[in-house]
Amino acid sequence: MLFAIIQVIYDKISDLAKEYRNMMLSLSYSILKDYQYAEDITQEAFLILSQNMDKLDNIYSARSRNYVYTITKNLTISKYRSLKNENMVQSDENNSLNNIEGSLDIEAFGNEYGFSEKIINALAELDELDRDILCYKYGAGYTGKEIAQLMNSNPDSIYKRMQRAISKLREIIEEMERTEK
């Protein structure tokens, strides 16, 4: 019985690696500019994913892809900040942590969770962190506490950020409606 459970988990992690390893490495490398650190982050992300397999029902879904992306991104940003504090990475004006390839797939959320085209367009105008928080909360149904765990952040900070993001989104939608008239 135990062997069967271990085999299922092993198979799921193998499938995750086949599907997402290159995306994870690319994401980490785009921020850190160091292949060894990117490899370390990818391995650490797989460790976290193996501990949270219950959140990955269908590894090929947009929700799973975004979950993997968020874990990898947050680990990479944490590593980047620690290296920067240790002066081990060069500060690059063009290297923005919020403008990295492979961002959260808003259209996949729209298709999977029924966001209207207007909402998808409005979300696209938010900064990446606000967009991620709102998509996970209202698209994927994560709680504020789960989002905070995903982002290695304080739940109170996520809640405040979510409230500000909702206000920004409301303003964007109102502006869109004014310009449509």
Tab-separated table of C-alpha atoms in Angstrom:
chain	number	residue	atom	x	y	z
A	1	MET	CA	0.000	0.000	0.000
A	2	LEU	CA	2.720	2.473	1.000
A	3	PHE	CA	4.737	1.532	-2.066
A	4	ALA	CA	1.726	2.276	-4.300
A	5	ILE	CA	1.299	5.743	-2.759
A	6	ILE	CA	5.002	6.499	-3.157
A	7	GLN	CA	4.854	5.319	-6.785
A	8	VAL	CA	1.885	7.635	-7.530
A	9	ILE	CA	3.722	10.621	-6.029
A	10	TYR	CA	6.909	9.727	-7.924
A	11	ASP	CA	4.980	9.464	-11.200
A	12	LYS	CA	3.288	12.816	-10.612
A	13	ILE	CA	6.591	14.542	-9.849
A	14	SER	CA	8.147	12.952	-12.945
A	15	ASP	CA	5.279	14.273	-15.056
A	16	LEU	CA	5.673	17.717	-13.449
A	17	ALA	CA	9.387	17.692	-14.273
A	18	LYS	CA	8.742	16.747	-17.894
A	19	GLU	CA	6.088	19.433	-18.277
A	20	TYR	CA	7.547	22.387	-16.343
A	21	ARG	CA	11.286	21.979	-15.716
A	22	ASN	CA	12.375	24.046	-18.729
A	23	MET	CA	9.910	26.834	-17.892
A	24	MET	CA	11.129	26.868	-14.297
A	25	LEU	CA	14.804	26.987	-15.300
A	26	SER	CA	14.151	29.703	-17.854
A	27	LEU	CA	12.218	31.803	-15.361
A	28	SER	CA	14.910	31.529	-12.687
A	29	TYR	CA	17.715	32.153	-15.157
A	30	SER	CA	15.972	35.236	-16.573
A	31	ILE	CA	16.179	36.834	-13.133
A	32	LEU	CA	19.380	35.435	-11.655
A	33	LYS	CA	21.503	35.175	-14.826
A	34	ASP	CA	23.249	32.165	-13.308
A	35	TYR	CA	22.476	28.634	-14.433
A	36	GLN	CA	23.639	26.979	-11.195
A	37	TYR	CA	21.374	29.156	-9.046
A	38	ALA	CA	18.521	28.568	-11.493
A	39	GLU	CA	19.036	24.805	-11.163
A	40	ASP	CA	19.061	25.100	-7.353
A	41	ILE	CA	15.817	27.102	-7.400
A	42	THR	CA	14.185	24.547	-9.692
A	43	GLN	CA	15.120	21.709	-7.337
A	44	GLU	CA	13.855	23.657	-4.331
A	45	ALA	CA	10.590	24.358	-6.159
A	46	PHE	CA	10.146	20.642	-6.863
A	47	LEU	CA	10.660	19.933	-3.177
A	48	ILE	CA	7.904	22.417	-2.290
A	49	LEU	CA	5.656	20.989	-5.011
A	50	SER	CA	6.178	17.463	-3.691
A	51	GLN	CA	4.966	18.658	-0.291
A	52	ASN	CA	1.860	20.239	-1.852
A	53	MET	CA	0.761	17.590	-4.340
A	54	ASP	CA	-2.835	17.932	-3.135
A	55	LYS	CA	-3.001	21.330	-4.878
A	56	LEU	CA	-2.133	19.776	-8.233
A	57	ASP	CA	-5.151	17.740	-9.309
A	58	ASN	CA	-4.426	17.944	-13.040
A	59	ILE	CA	-0.817	18.910	-13.689
A	60	TYR	CA	-1.659	20.066	-17.221
A	61	SER	CA	-4.261	22.633	-16.103
A	62	ALA	CA	-3.740	26.383	-16.112
A	63	ARG	CA	-4.135	26.395	-12.340
A	64	SER	CA	-1.243	23.939	-11.914
A	65	ARG	CA	0.931	25.814	-14.414
A	66	ASN	CA	0.340	29.069	-12.581
A	67	TYR	CA	0.959	27.401	-9.213
A	68	VAL	CA	4.314	26.033	-10.417
A	69	TYR	CA	5.166	29.414	-11.944
A	70	THR	CA	4.353	31.322	-8.750
A	71	ILE	CA	6.386	29.026	-6.509
A	72	THR	CA	9.376	29.240	-8.851
A	73	LYS	CA	9.086	33.002	-9.240
A	74	ASN	CA	8.853	33.629	-5.505
A	75	LEU	CA	11.807	31.374	-4.706
A	76	THR	CA	13.828	33.090	-7.433
A	77	ILE	CA	12.975	36.575	-6.214
A	78	SER	CA	13.899	35.588	-2.650
A	79	LYS	CA	17.233	34.243	-3.883
A	80	TYR	CA	17.810	37.354	-6.000
A	81	ARG	CA	17.203	39.604	-2.999
A	82	SER	CA	19.492	37.587	-0.746
A	83	LEU	CA	22.243	37.632	-3.388
A	84	LYS	CA	21.742	41.345	-3.927
A	85	ASN	CA	22.043	41.937	-0.180
A	86	GLU	CA	25.280	39.973	-0.273
A	87	ASN	CA	26.363	42.022	-3.341
A	88	MET	CA	26.713	38.842	-5.367
A	89	VAL	CA	24.610	40.001	-8.310
A	90	GLN	CA	24.975	43.063	-10.433
A	91	SER	CA	22.108	45.500	-10.318
A	92	ASP	CA	20.714	45.771	-13.813
A	93	GLU	CA	18.321	48.593	-14.608
A	94	ASN	CA	16.687	46.496	-17.347
A	95	ASN	CA	16.210	43.458	-15.083
A	96	SER	CA	12.782	43.996	-13.593
A	97	LEU	CA	11.475	41.278	-11.326
A	98	ASN	CA	7.916	41.984	-12.422
A	99	ASN	CA	8.609	41.965	-16.162
A	100	ILE	CA	9.813	38.451	-16.696
A	101	GLU	CA	8.997	35.978	-19.395
A	102	GLY	CA	6.307	33.430	-18.722
A	103	SER	CA	4.037	35.480	-16.502
A	104	LEU	CA	0.720	34.280	-15.146
A	105	ASP	CA	-1.516	33.289	-18.049
A	106	ILE	CA	-4.535	35.589	-17.646
A	107	GLU	CA	-6.282	34.206	-20.715
A	108	ALA	CA	-6.007	30.681	-19.339
A	109	PHE	CA	-7.646	31.909	-16.155
A	110	GLY	CA	-10.295	33.627	-18.252
A	111	ASN	CA	-11.057	30.477	-20.186
A	112	GLU	CA	-10.888	28.146	-17.213
A	113	TYR	CA	-12.681	30.319	-14.652
A	114	GLY	CA	-15.034	32.365	-16.807
A	115	PHE	CA	-13.478	35.837	-16.613
A	116	SER	CA	-15.052	38.133	-19.168
A	117	GLU	CA	-12.953	39.783	-21.845
A	118	LYS	CA	-13.395	43.123	-20.065
A	119	ILE	CA	-12.009	41.664	-16.824
A	120	ILE	CA	-9.087	40.033	-18.648
A	121	ASN	CA	-8.225	43.374	-20.299
A	122	ALA	CA	-8.517	45.212	-16.987
A	123	LEU	CA	-6.334	42.634	-15.217
A	124	ALA	CA	-3.697	43.079	-17.911
A	125	GLU	CA	-3.350	46.719	-16.831
A	126	LEU	CA	-2.503	45.823	-13.226
A	127	ASP	CA	1.046	45.165	-12.139
A	128	GLU	CA	2.030	41.517	-12.046
A	129	LEU	CA	1.780	40.970	-8.285
A	130	ASP	CA	-1.713	42.487	-8.073
A	131	ARG	CA	-2.817	40.444	-11.084
A	132	ASP	CA	-1.421	37.235	-9.570
A	133	ILE	CA	-3.173	37.823	-6.258
A	134	LEU	CA	-6.555	38.559	-7.851
A	135	CYS	CA	-6.335	35.616	-10.258
A	136	TYR	CA	-5.492	33.218	-7.473
A	137	LYS	CA	-8.208	34.605	-5.203
A	138	TYR	CA	-11.100	35.026	-7.619
A	139	GLY	CA	-10.085	32.707	-10.437
A	140	ALA	CA	-8.591	29.712	-8.710
A	141	GLY	CA	-10.358	30.179	-5.375
A	142	TYR	CA	-7.317	30.244	-3.118
A	143	THR	CA	-7.733	31.814	0.313
A	144	GLY	CA	-5.647	34.802	1.358
A	145	LYS	CA	-3.641	32.511	3.630
A	146	GLU	CA	-2.902	30.078	0.775
A	147	ILE	CA	-1.844	32.957	-1.485
A	148	ALA	CA	0.440	34.253	1.271
A	149	GLN	CA	2.043	30.796	1.521
A	150	LEU	CA	2.509	30.665	-2.258
A	151	MET	CA	4.167	34.063	-2.236
A	152	ASN	CA	6.135	33.589	0.983
A	153	SER	CA	4.401	36.610	2.431
A	154	ASN	CA	2.371	37.700	5.435
A	155	PRO	CA	-1.401	37.041	5.065
A	156	ASP	CA	-2.162	40.565	6.312
A	157	SER	CA	0.059	42.051	3.603
A	158	ILE	CA	-1.661	39.942	0.957
A	159	TYR	CA	-5.080	41.002	2.218
A	160	LYS	CA	-4.137	44.704	2.085
A	161	ARG	CA	-2.566	44.288	-1.342
A	162	MET	CA	-5.707	42.474	-2.512
A	163	GLN	CA	-7.931	45.321	-1.325
A	164	ARG	CA	-5.776	47.888	-3.143
A	165	ALA	CA	-5.749	45.732	-6.281
A	166	ILE	CA	-9.547	45.470	-6.213
A	167	SER	CA	-9.777	49.254	-5.970
A	168	LYS	CA	-7.360	49.683	-8.882
A	169	LEU	CA	-9.282	47.123	-10.928
A	170	ARG	CA	-12.551	48.911	-10.194
A	171	GLU	CA	-11.029	52.222	-11.366
A	172	ILE	CA	-9.699	50.610	-14.554
A	173	ILE	CA	-13.092	49.085	-15.362
A	174	GLU	CA	-14.879	52.371	-14.682
A	175	GLU	CA	-12.423	54.172	-16.995
A	176	MET	CA	-12.964	51.526	-19.672
A	177	GLU	CA	-16.736	51.998	-19.420
A	178	ARG	CA	-16.402	55.797	-19.676
A	179	THR	CA	-14.303	55.527	-22.824
A	180	GLU	CA	-16.780	53.072	-24.383
A	181	LYS	CA	-19.609	55.604	-24.179
